[in-house]
CSV table of C-alpha atoms and ligand atoms in Angstrom, one decimal:
chain,number,residue,atom,x,y,z
A,126,MET,CA,2.8,29.6,3.3
A,127,ASN,CA,-0.7,30.9,2.9
A,128,ARG,CA,-2.5,28.3,5.0
A,129,ALA,CA,-6.0,26.9,4.5
A,130,ASN,CA,-8.4,27.6,7.3
A,131,LYS,CA,-8.6,24.9,10.1
A,132,LEU,CA,-11.8,22.9,10.1
A,133,THR,CA,-13.8,21.8,13.1
A,134,ASP,CA,-13.2,18.4,14.5
A,135,GLU,CA,-16.6,17.2,13.4
A,136,GLN,CA,-15.7,18.5,9.8
A,137,TYR,CA,-12.5,16.6,9.9
A,138,GLU,CA,-14.2,13.4,10.9
A,139,ASN,CA,-16.8,13.8,8.2
A,140,ASN,CA,-14.2,14.5,5.7
A,141,PHE,CA,-12.2,11.4,6.6
A,142,GLU,CA,-15.1,9.0,7.1
A,143,GLU,CA,-14.7,5.7,5.5
A,144,LEU,CA,-15.8,5.5,1.8
A,145,THR,CA,-17.4,2.2,2.1
A,146,PRO,CA,-19.4,1.2,5.1
A,147,PRO,CA,-19.4,-2.5,6.5
A,148,PHE,CA,-22.2,-4.9,5.7
A,149,THR,CA,-24.5,-6.0,8.4
A,150,ARG,CA,-25.1,-9.7,8.8
A,151,ASN,CA,-28.1,-9.7,6.6
A,152,SER,CA,-26.8,-7.5,3.9
A,153,ALA,CA,-23.6,-9.9,3.7
A,154,VAL,CA,-25.8,-13.0,3.5
A,155,SER,CA,-28.0,-11.2,0.7
A,156,GLU,CA,-24.9,-10.4,-1.2
A,157,ALA,CA,-23.4,-13.9,-0.8
A,158,PHE,CA,-26.7,-15.3,-2.1
A,159,ARG,CA,-26.0,-13.4,-5.5
A,160,CYS,CA,-22.7,-15.3,-6.0
A,161,LEU,CA,-22.9,-18.1,-8.7
A,162,TYR,CA,-20.0,-20.1,-7.0
A,163,CYS,CA,-18.4,-20.4,-10.4
A,164,PHE,CA,-16.2,-23.5,-11.2
A,165,ASP,CA,-12.8,-22.2,-12.1
A,166,ALA,CA,-13.8,-18.8,-10.7
A,167,PRO,CA,-12.1,-15.9,-12.6
A,168,CYS,CA,-12.2,-13.9,-9.4
A,169,ILE,CA,-9.7,-16.3,-7.7
A,170,ARG,CA,-7.3,-15.9,-10.8
A,171,ALA,CA,-7.6,-12.2,-10.6
A,172,CYS,CA,-6.7,-12.1,-6.8
A,173,PRO,CA,-2.8,-11.8,-6.6
A,174,THR,CA,-3.0,-14.1,-3.3
A,175,HIS,CA,-5.6,-16.4,-5.1
A,176,ILE,CA,-8.0,-16.5,-2.1
A,177,ASP,CA,-10.7,-19.1,-2.7
A,178,ILE,CA,-13.4,-16.5,-3.0
A,179,PRO,CA,-16.5,-18.7,-3.9
A,180,THR,CA,-15.7,-21.0,-1.0
A,181,PHE,CA,-15.4,-18.1,1.6
A,182,ILE,CA,-18.7,-16.4,0.2
A,183,LYS,CA,-20.5,-19.8,0.5
A,184,LYS,CA,-19.5,-20.0,4.2
A,185,ILE,CA,-21.0,-16.5,4.8
A,186,LEU,CA,-24.3,-17.9,3.2
A,187,THR,CA,-24.2,-20.8,5.4
A,188,GLY,CA,-23.9,-18.9,8.6
A,189,ASN,CA,-20.0,-19.8,9.1
A,190,PRO,CA,-18.1,-16.5,9.0
A,191,LEU,CA,-15.4,-17.9,11.2
A,192,GLY,CA,-14.8,-20.7,8.7
A,193,SER,CA,-14.9,-18.0,5.9
A,194,ALA,CA,-12.2,-16.2,7.8
A,195,LYS,CA,-10.1,-19.0,7.9
A,196,THR,CA,-10.4,-19.7,4.3
A,197,ILE,CA,-9.4,-16.1,3.5
A,198,TYR,CA,-6.3,-16.2,6.0
A,199,GLU,CA,-5.1,-19.4,4.4
A,200,SER,CA,-4.1,-17.2,1.4
A,201,ASN,CA,-3.7,-13.8,2.8
A,202,TRP,CA,-2.5,-12.6,6.2
A,203,LEU,CA,-3.3,-9.1,5.6
A,204,ALA,CA,-6.9,-9.7,4.7
A,205,LEU,CA,-8.5,-6.9,6.5
A,206,THR,CA,-6.3,-4.1,4.9
A,207,CYS,CA,-6.7,-5.8,1.5
A,208,ALA,CA,-10.4,-6.0,2.0
A,209,LYS,CA,-10.7,-2.2,2.4
A,210,ALA,CA,-7.7,-0.9,0.2
A,211,CYS,CA,-7.4,-3.3,-2.6
A,212,PRO,CA,-8.3,-1.9,-6.2
A,213,VAL,CA,-11.0,-4.5,-6.6
A,214,ASP,CA,-12.4,-3.0,-9.7
A,215,ASP,CA,-9.0,-3.9,-11.4
A,216,LEU,CA,-8.8,-7.4,-9.6
A,217,CYS,CA,-11.4,-9.8,-8.2
A,218,GLU,CA,-14.5,-7.7,-8.8
A,219,GLY,CA,-13.4,-6.6,-12.1
A,220,ALA,CA,-13.1,-10.3,-13.1
A,221,CYS,CA,-16.6,-11.4,-11.6
A,222,VAL,CA,-18.7,-13.1,-14.3
A,223,LEU,CA,-21.6,-10.9,-13.3
A,224,ASN,CA,-20.0,-8.1,-15.2
A,225,GLU,CA,-20.4,-10.0,-18.4
A,226,LYS,CA,-24.2,-10.4,-17.6
A,227,GLY,CA,-24.5,-6.6,-17.1
A,228,GLU,CA,-25.0,-7.0,-13.5
A,229,LYS,CA,-23.3,-5.5,-10.5
A,230,PRO,CA,-20.3,-7.6,-9.6
A,231,ILE,CA,-20.2,-9.3,-6.2
A,232,GLN,CA,-18.8,-6.9,-3.5
A,233,ILE,CA,-16.1,-9.3,-2.7
A,234,GLY,CA,-14.0,-6.9,-0.8
A,235,ARG,CA,-16.8,-5.9,1.5
A,236,LEU,CA,-17.8,-9.6,2.0
A,237,GLN,CA,-14.1,-10.2,2.9
A,238,ARG,CA,-14.2,-7.4,5.4
A,239,TYR,CA,-17.4,-8.8,7.0
A,240,SER,CA,-15.9,-12.2,7.7
A,241,VAL,CA,-12.4,-10.9,8.8
A,242,GLU,CA,-13.9,-8.3,11.2
A,243,TYR,CA,-16.3,-10.9,12.5
A,244,TYR,CA,-13.4,-13.1,13.4
A,245,LEU,CA,-11.3,-10.2,14.9
A,246,ASP,CA,-14.2,-9.0,16.9
A,247,SER,CA,-15.2,-12.6,18.0
A,248,GLY,CA,-12.1,-12.9,20.3
A,249,LYS,CA,-12.0,-16.6,19.2
A,250,GLY,CA,-8.1,-16.6,19.3
A,251,ASN,CA,-6.0,-18.7,17.0
A,252,LEU,CA,-7.7,-20.5,14.1
A,253,PHE,CA,-4.6,-21.7,12.6
A,254,ASN,CA,-2.6,-24.9,12.9
A,255,LYS,CA,1.0,-24.4,14.0
A,256,LYS,CA,4.0,-26.8,13.7
A,257,SER,CA,6.2,-27.4,16.8
A,258,PHE,CA,9.4,-25.2,17.1
A,259,ASN,CA,11.9,-26.7,14.6
A,260,GLY,CA,15.1,-25.0,16.3
A,261,LYS,CA,15.7,-22.5,13.5
A,262,SER,CA,15.1,-18.7,13.5
A,263,VAL,CA,14.5,-16.1,10.8
A,264,GLY,CA,15.0,-12.3,11.1
A,265,ILE,CA,12.7,-10.0,9.2
A,266,ILE,CA,13.7,-6.3,8.3
A,267,GLY,CA,10.5,-4.3,8.1
A,268,SER,CA,7.1,-4.9,9.7
A,269,GLY,CA,5.1,-3.8,6.6
A,270,PRO,CA,2.7,-6.2,4.8
A,271,ALA,CA,5.5,-8.3,3.1
A,272,GLY,CA,7.3,-8.7,6.5
A,273,LEU,CA,4.2,-9.5,8.4
A,274,ALA,CA,2.9,-12.0,6.0
A,275,CYS,CA,6.4,-13.7,5.8
A,276,GLY,CA,6.6,-13.7,9.6
A,277,ALA,CA,3.1,-15.1,10.1
A,278,GLU,CA,3.7,-17.9,7.5
A,279,LEU,CA,7.1,-18.9,9.0
A,280,SER,CA,5.7,-19.0,12.5
A,281,LEU,CA,3.1,-21.5,11.4
A,282,LEU,CA,5.9,-23.5,9.7
A,283,GLY,CA,7.7,-23.8,13.2
A,284,TYR,CA,10.2,-21.0,13.0
A,285,LYS,CA,11.1,-18.6,15.7
A,286,VAL,CA,10.5,-15.1,13.9
A,287,GLU,CA,11.7,-11.7,15.0
A,288,ILE,CA,10.8,-8.6,13.0
A,289,TYR,CA,12.9,-5.5,13.2
A,290,GLU,CA,11.1,-2.3,12.5
A,291,SER,CA,12.7,1.2,12.4
A,292,ASP,CA,9.5,3.1,13.4
A,293,LYS,CA,8.0,3.0,16.9
A,294,VAL,CA,4.7,1.8,15.6
A,295,PRO,CA,4.6,-1.4,13.5
A,296,GLY,CA,2.7,-2.0,10.3
A,297,GLY,CA,4.8,-0.1,7.6
A,298,LEU,CA,2.6,1.0,4.7
A,299,ASN,CA,-0.7,-0.3,6.2
A,300,THR,CA,-0.2,1.8,9.3
A,301,TRP,CA,1.3,4.9,7.7
A,302,GLY,CA,0.7,4.9,3.9
A,303,ILE,CA,-3.1,4.4,3.2
A,304,ALA,CA,-5.6,7.2,3.1
A,305,PRO,CA,-7.6,7.3,6.2
A,306,TYR,CA,-11.0,7.0,4.5
A,307,LYS,CA,-9.8,3.7,3.3
A,308,THR,CA,-8.2,2.2,6.4
A,309,ARG,CA,-7.3,3.6,9.7
A,310,GLN,CA,-4.2,2.7,11.8
A,311,TYR,CA,-6.6,0.8,14.2
A,312,ASP,CA,-7.2,-1.7,11.3
A,313,SER,CA,-3.5,-2.1,10.6
A,314,LEU,CA,-2.7,-2.6,14.3
A,315,ARG,CA,-5.4,-5.2,14.6
A,316,GLU,CA,-3.5,-7.1,11.9
A,317,VAL,CA,-0.1,-6.6,13.7
A,318,GLU,CA,-1.7,-8.0,16.9
A,319,LEU,CA,-3.1,-11.2,14.9
A,320,ILE,CA,0.3,-11.8,13.7
A,321,LYS,CA,2.0,-11.3,17.0
A,322,ASN,CA,-0.4,-13.8,18.5
A,323,LEU,CA,1.0,-16.5,16.1
A,324,GLY,CA,4.2,-16.2,18.1
A,325,VAL,CA,6.0,-13.3,15.9
A,326,THR,CA,8.1,-11.0,17.9
A,327,ILE,CA,8.3,-7.4,16.7
A,328,HIS,CA,11.2,-5.1,17.8
A,329,THR,CA,10.4,-1.4,17.2
A,330,CYS,CA,12.8,1.6,17.0
A,331,VAL,CA,15.6,-0.8,15.4
A,332,THR,CA,17.5,0.8,12.5
A,333,ILE,CA,19.7,-1.6,10.7
A,334,GLY,CA,23.3,-0.2,10.4
A,335,GLN,CA,22.8,1.9,13.4
A,336,THR,CA,21.0,0.1,16.3
A,337,ILE,CA,22.4,-3.2,15.0
A,338,SER,CA,24.5,-4.3,12.1
A,339,PHE,CA,23.4,-6.4,9.2
A,340,ASP,CA,26.3,-8.8,10.1
A,341,GLU,CA,25.1,-9.2,13.6
A,342,LEU,CA,21.6,-10.1,12.2
A,343,LEU,CA,23.0,-12.6,9.9
A,344,ASN,CA,24.9,-14.2,12.8
A,345,ARG,CA,21.7,-14.2,14.9
A,346,HIS,CA,19.5,-15.8,12.5
A,347,ASP,CA,19.5,-18.8,10.1
A,348,ALA,CA,17.9,-16.6,7.3
A,349,ILE,CA,16.9,-13.0,6.7
A,350,PHE,CA,14.0,-11.6,4.8
A,351,ILE,CA,14.1,-8.0,3.8
A,352,GLY,CA,10.6,-6.3,3.4
A,353,ILE,CA,11.6,-2.7,3.8
A,354,GLY,CA,9.0,-1.1,1.3
A,355,LEU,CA,9.6,2.2,-0.3
A,356,GLY,CA,9.4,4.8,2.5
A,357,GLU,CA,10.6,8.0,0.8
A,358,SER,CA,9.2,10.2,-2.0
A,359,GLU,CA,11.6,10.7,-5.0
A,360,ASN,CA,13.0,14.2,-5.5
A,361,LEU,CA,11.8,16.5,-8.3
A,362,ASP,CA,15.2,17.8,-8.9
A,363,ILE,CA,14.1,21.3,-9.8
A,364,PRO,CA,15.1,24.5,-8.2
A,365,GLY,CA,13.1,25.6,-5.2
A,366,GLU,CA,12.5,22.1,-3.7
A,367,ASN,CA,13.9,23.3,-0.3
A,368,LEU,CA,11.4,26.0,0.0
A,369,LYS,CA,9.1,25.9,3.1
A,370,GLY,CA,5.7,24.3,2.0
A,371,VAL,CA,7.2,21.5,-0.3
A,372,SER,CA,6.4,18.2,1.1
A,373,GLY,CA,6.8,14.5,-0.1
A,374,ALA,CA,3.5,12.7,-0.5
A,375,VAL,CA,4.6,9.7,1.8
A,376,LYS,CA,5.7,12.3,4.7
A,377,LEU,CA,2.3,14.0,4.3
A,378,ILE,CA,0.2,11.0,4.4
A,379,LYS,CA,2.1,9.6,7.4
A,380,GLU,CA,1.3,12.7,9.3
A,381,ILE,CA,-2.5,12.5,8.4
A,382,LYS,CA,-2.4,8.9,9.5
A,383,LYS,CA,-1.7,10.2,13.1
A,384,GLU,CA,-5.2,11.6,12.9
A,385,LYS,CA,-4.4,14.8,14.6
A,386,TRP,CA,-5.7,16.7,11.5
A,387,SER,CA,-6.0,20.0,13.0
A,388,SER,CA,-2.2,20.4,13.8
A,389,ILE,CA,-1.4,19.8,10.1
A,390,ASP,CA,-0.7,23.0,7.9
A,391,ILE,CA,-1.9,22.7,4.5
A,392,GLY,CA,-1.8,25.4,1.8
A,393,ARG,CA,-4.9,27.2,0.4
A,394,ARG,CA,-3.8,26.2,-3.1
A,395,VAL,CA,-1.9,23.0,-3.4
A,396,ALA,CA,0.0,21.5,-6.5
A,397,VAL,CA,0.4,17.7,-6.4
A,398,ILE,CA,3.2,16.7,-8.9
A,399,GLY,CA,2.5,13.1,-10.4
A,400,ALA,CA,-0.5,11.2,-11.1
A,401,GLY,CA,-0.2,7.8,-9.6
A,402,ASN,CA,-2.3,6.3,-6.8
A,403,THR,CA,-0.1,7.9,-4.1
A,404,SER,CA,-0.5,11.4,-5.9
A,405,ILE,CA,-4.3,10.9,-5.9
A,406,ASP,CA,-4.2,10.0,-2.1
A,407,ALA,CA,-2.2,13.1,-1.2
A,408,ALA,CA,-4.5,15.3,-3.4
A,409,THR,CA,-7.8,14.0,-1.9
A,410,ASN,CA,-6.3,14.1,1.6
A,411,ALA,CA,-5.2,17.8,1.1
A,412,LYS,CA,-8.6,18.6,0.0
A,413,ARG,CA,-10.1,16.9,3.1
A,414,LEU,CA,-7.8,18.8,5.4
A,415,GLY,CA,-9.4,22.0,3.9
A,416,ALA,CA,-7.2,23.0,1.0
A,417,GLU,CA,-9.5,25.3,-1.3
A,418,GLU,CA,-8.0,24.3,-4.6
A,419,VAL,CA,-5.8,21.2,-5.4
A,420,THR,CA,-4.2,20.7,-8.8
A,421,ILE,CA,-2.6,17.3,-10.1
A,422,ILE,CA,0.2,18.2,-12.5
A,423,TYR,CA,1.2,15.5,-14.8
A,424,ARG,CA,3.5,15.5,-17.9
A,425,ARG,CA,1.8,13.1,-19.9
A,426,SER,CA,-2.0,12.9,-20.9
A,427,GLU,CA,-5.0,11.4,-19.1
A,428,ASN,CA,-4.4,8.1,-21.2
A,429,GLU,CA,-1.0,7.5,-19.7
A,430,MET,CA,-1.7,8.4,-16.1
A,431,PRO,CA,-0.7,5.6,-13.8
A,432,ALA,CA,-3.6,5.9,-11.2
A,433,ASN,CA,-6.4,3.6,-11.5
A,434,ASN,CA,-9.9,4.5,-12.6
A,435,PHE,CA,-11.5,4.3,-9.1
A,436,GLU,CA,-8.8,6.8,-7.8
A,437,TYR,CA,-9.2,9.0,-10.7
A,438,GLU,CA,-13.0,9.2,-10.4
A,439,LEU,CA,-12.5,9.7,-6.6
A,440,ALA,CA,-10.3,12.7,-7.2
A,441,LYS,CA,-12.7,14.2,-9.7
A,442,SER,CA,-15.6,13.9,-7.4
A,443,ASP,CA,-13.6,15.7,-4.7
A,444,GLY,CA,-13.1,18.6,-7.1
A,445,ILE,CA,-9.3,17.9,-7.8
A,446,ILE,CA,-8.1,19.9,-10.9
A,447,PHE,CA,-6.0,17.9,-13.4
A,448,LYS,CA,-3.4,19.7,-15.5
A,449,PHE,CA,-2.2,17.1,-18.0
A,450,LEU,CA,0.7,17.6,-20.4
A,451,THR,CA,2.4,20.0,-17.9
A,452,SER,CA,5.8,19.7,-16.4
A,453,PRO,CA,7.2,21.8,-13.5
A,454,ILE,CA,10.4,23.4,-14.0
A,455,GLU,CA,10.8,25.5,-11.0
A,456,ILE,CA,9.1,26.0,-7.4
A,457,ILE,CA,9.0,29.8,-7.0
A,458,GLY,CA,9.2,31.8,-3.6
A,459,ASN,CA,11.4,33.6,-1.2
A,460,SER,CA,11.5,31.4,1.9
A,461,SER,CA,8.2,29.7,1.2
A,462,VAL,CA,6.2,28.5,-1.7
A,463,GLU,CA,4.6,31.1,-3.9
A,464,GLY,CA,4.1,29.4,-7.1
A,465,LEU,CA,5.1,26.6,-9.7
A,466,ARG,CA,6.6,27.6,-13.0
A,467,CYS,CA,5.6,25.0,-15.7
A,468,LEU,CA,6.1,24.1,-19.4
A,469,LYS,CA,3.5,22.8,-21.6
A,470,MET,CA,4.2,19.4,-23.1
A,471,GLU,CA,3.2,17.3,-26.1
A,472,LEU,CA,3.7,13.5,-26.7
A,473,GLY,CA,6.5,12.5,-28.9
A,474,GLU,CA,8.0,9.1,-29.7
A,475,LYS,CA,7.5,5.9,-27.7
A,476,ASP,CA,10.0,5.0,-24.8
A,477,GLU,CA,11.4,1.7,-24.0
A,478,HIS,CA,8.2,0.9,-22.0
A,479,GLY,CA,5.9,1.8,-25.1
A,480,ARG,CA,4.7,5.0,-23.7
A,481,ARG,CA,4.9,8.1,-25.7
A,482,LYS,CA,7.6,10.5,-24.2
A,483,PRO,CA,6.5,14.0,-23.2
A,484,VAL,CA,8.4,16.7,-25.1
A,485,PRO,CA,8.4,20.5,-24.2
A,486,VAL,CA,6.5,22.8,-26.2
A,487,PRO,CA,8.8,25.8,-27.2
A,488,ASN,CA,8.0,29.2,-25.3
A,489,SER,CA,5.2,27.6,-23.5
A,490,GLU,CA,6.4,28.6,-20.0
A,491,PHE,CA,3.7,29.7,-17.5
A,492,GLU,CA,3.2,30.0,-13.7
A,493,ILE,CA,0.5,28.7,-11.4
A,494,PRO,CA,0.1,30.4,-8.0
A,495,VAL,CA,0.3,27.8,-5.2
A,496,ASP,CA,1.1,27.9,-1.7
A,497,MET,CA,2.1,24.3,-1.2
A,498,VAL,CA,3.7,21.6,-3.4
A,499,ILE,CA,3.4,17.9,-2.8
A,500,THR,CA,5.8,15.7,-4.6
A,501,ALA,CA,4.5,12.2,-5.7
A,502,LEU,CA,6.7,11.1,-8.6
A,503,GLY,CA,7.3,7.7,-7.1
A,504,GLN,CA,9.0,6.3,-4.1
A,505,LYS,CA,12.4,4.9,-3.2
A,506,PHE,CA,13.7,2.8,-0.3
A,507,ASN,CA,16.3,4.5,2.0
A,508,ALA,CA,18.5,1.7,3.3
A,509,GLU,CA,22.2,2.4,3.2
A,510,PHE,CA,23.0,-0.9,4.8
A,511,LEU,CA,21.9,-2.7,1.7
A,512,GLU,CA,24.8,-1.3,-0.3
A,513,LEU,CA,27.3,-2.9,2.3
A,514,ILE,CA,25.9,-6.4,1.7
A,515,PRO,CA,28.1,-8.5,-0.7
A,516,ASP,CA,26.2,-10.4,-3.4
A,517,ILE,CA,22.9,-8.3,-2.9
A,518,LYS,CA,22.2,-6.7,-6.4
A,519,ILE,CA,20.1,-3.5,-6.9
A,520,SER,CA,18.9,-2.5,-10.4
A,521,ASN,CA,16.5,0.4,-11.2
A,522,ARG,CA,16.2,1.0,-7.4
A,523,LYS,CA,14.8,-2.6,-7.0
A,524,LEU,CA,16.4,-5.4,-5.0
A,525,LEU,CA,17.0,-8.4,-7.3
A,526,VAL,CA,15.7,-11.7,-6.3
A,527,ASP,CA,14.8,-15.2,-7.8
A,528,THR,CA,11.2,-15.0,-8.9
A,529,ASP,CA,10.5,-18.4,-7.6
A,530,THR,CA,12.4,-18.5,-4.2
A,531,TYR,CA,12.8,-14.8,-3.4
A,532,GLN,CA,16.3,-15.5,-2.6
A,533,THR,CA,18.9,-12.6,-3.4
A,534,GLY,CA,22.4,-13.2,-4.5
A,535,ASN,CA,23.2,-14.1,-0.8
A,536,PRO,CA,21.7,-17.5,-0.2
A,537,LYS,CA,20.8,-16.6,3.5
A,538,VAL,CA,19.0,-13.4,2.4
A,539,PHE,CA,15.5,-13.2,0.8
A,540,ALA,CA,13.4,-10.1,0.1
A,541,GLY,CA,9.8,-9.4,-1.1
A,542,GLY,CA,7.3,-6.5,-1.4
A,543,ASP,CA,7.7,-3.0,-2.8
A,544,CYS,CA,11.4,-3.1,-2.5
A,545,ILE,CA,11.6,-5.8,-5.2
A,546,ASN,CA,8.5,-4.7,-7.3
A,547,GLY,CA,9.1,-0.9,-7.2
A,548,GLY,CA,5.7,-0.4,-5.5
A,549,LYS,CA,2.5,-2.2,-6.2
A,550,GLU,CA,-0.5,-3.0,-4.0
A,551,VAL,CA,-0.5,-4.3,-0.3
A,552,VAL,CA,-2.0,-7.6,-1.7
A,553,ASN,CA,1.1,-8.0,-3.9
A,554,ALA,CA,3.4,-7.5,-0.9
A,555,ALA,CA,1.2,-10.0,1.2
A,556,TYR,CA,1.6,-12.7,-1.6
A,557,ASP,CA,5.4,-12.1,-1.8
A,558,GLY,CA,5.9,-12.4,1.7
A,559,LYS,CA,4.0,-15.6,2.1
A,560,GLN,CA,5.8,-17.2,-1.1
A,561,ALA,CA,9.2,-16.0,0.3
A,562,ALA,CA,8.3,-17.7,3.6
A,563,HIS,CA,8.2,-20.9,1.7
A,564,GLY,CA,11.3,-20.1,-0.3
A,565,ILE,CA,13.1,-19.7,3.2
A,566,ASP,CA,11.7,-23.0,4.3
A,567,ARG,CA,12.8,-24.9,1.3
A,568,PHE,CA,16.2,-23.3,1.7
A,569,LEU,CA,16.4,-24.2,5.4
A,570,THR,CA,15.1,-27.7,5.1
A,571,ASN,CA,17.1,-28.4,2.0
A,572,THR,CA,14.1,-29.1,0.1
A,573,PRO,CA,14.2,-28.7,-3.7
B,1610,LIG,FE1,-18.9,-15.4,-7.3
B,1610,LIG,FE2,-18.3,-13.5,-9.3
B,1610,LIG,FE3,-16.5,-15.1,-8.2
B,1610,LIG,FE4,-18.3,-16.1,-9.8
B,1610,LIG,S1,-16.7,-14.6,-10.4
B,1610,LIG,S2,-17.5,-17.0,-7.9
B,1610,LIG,S3,-20.1,-14.9,-9.1
B,1610,LIG,S4,-17.7,-13.7,-7.1
């Protein structure tokens, strides 16, 4: 592989510096002063966890950031990661009424970060009311956002909660999967600590089906919640995929999250296959690691690309090249990547999702010289143990659950987060985890 030149430590730090700095006390109060504290506020409806946004902002204005943090945590246990990584333009801030007045929306994400970090820095300990132990226990598989949210909520409801995590560091997606210029591992581990302080136990390096069987877990606990996320990149299924220099986006971002940037080999010319938010994370991270040219290859047009607008603009400002209506058919090279053979595409009839299907243009084959290929066509879960559980159904690589209770076909087993929705935002997983906790509580207390 033709490797990009290594940068100095200072250059890496500058490249991965956080995109949005925190508010000072004064700037937070000035921003809170702009809020209209709307009745029936649209920002609340636009937040998947329905945080009472006007109330938490009002508490910042009245000098009560701890109360503000408590309001936020009542709805969302992953409030710090969400404050930094949520696509706020598409959610709360996009719905703020100030947009309609032609004004800048309230910076809800930054205000949320202000209150939550104030609380986490304050050392004030537990702000939350916890019921006494009810004699029942719940096992949770996976310590990502869904598992953590479910565990936190169940712990406050009086359950003994044990989380089983296959990695040696807990936090799942929040620890390993978000670009470091949005959140660092440190942020995720602070949230993990908060949830452990509520009484949740996390066992790391435990792989279900190897370290412990699923049946053993079922015997040990009154109910099980599966929040395993989607930890692996989908394959491209084209020749050359096993060449040196081909990496899944998830694997690359995990390496980057360790913050040992100088030890990561990145190609001088990188192709990223796919145009979702993870593809953009992979592309902008490759550029920040020193790649000279990064190209995103997508088989449909700009209008169909799944990445949100913020990510697209960020990629363009980082100098990422976009090749739309282009489909890779072979990765070329002897032992390592030397190029990518592609076909030009055009849009044909609509598919079952209403998106126009890409169709190859005859005789349009061409090659792009690249030294590295990052695959980011989507993610899948890797959990063979699931196939052995009777009554658990998987369809389109998603676990099927009851949409109200989050219960699977096995009444003792619940699931939430990316493994049921195919991959959404952290905030959706946080919501699922909390709702599933109440589904489990209703099941174990025989409450309709
Ligand atoms: Fe404040 Fe905007 Fe929400 Fe209204 S919509 S309460 S102005 S943040």
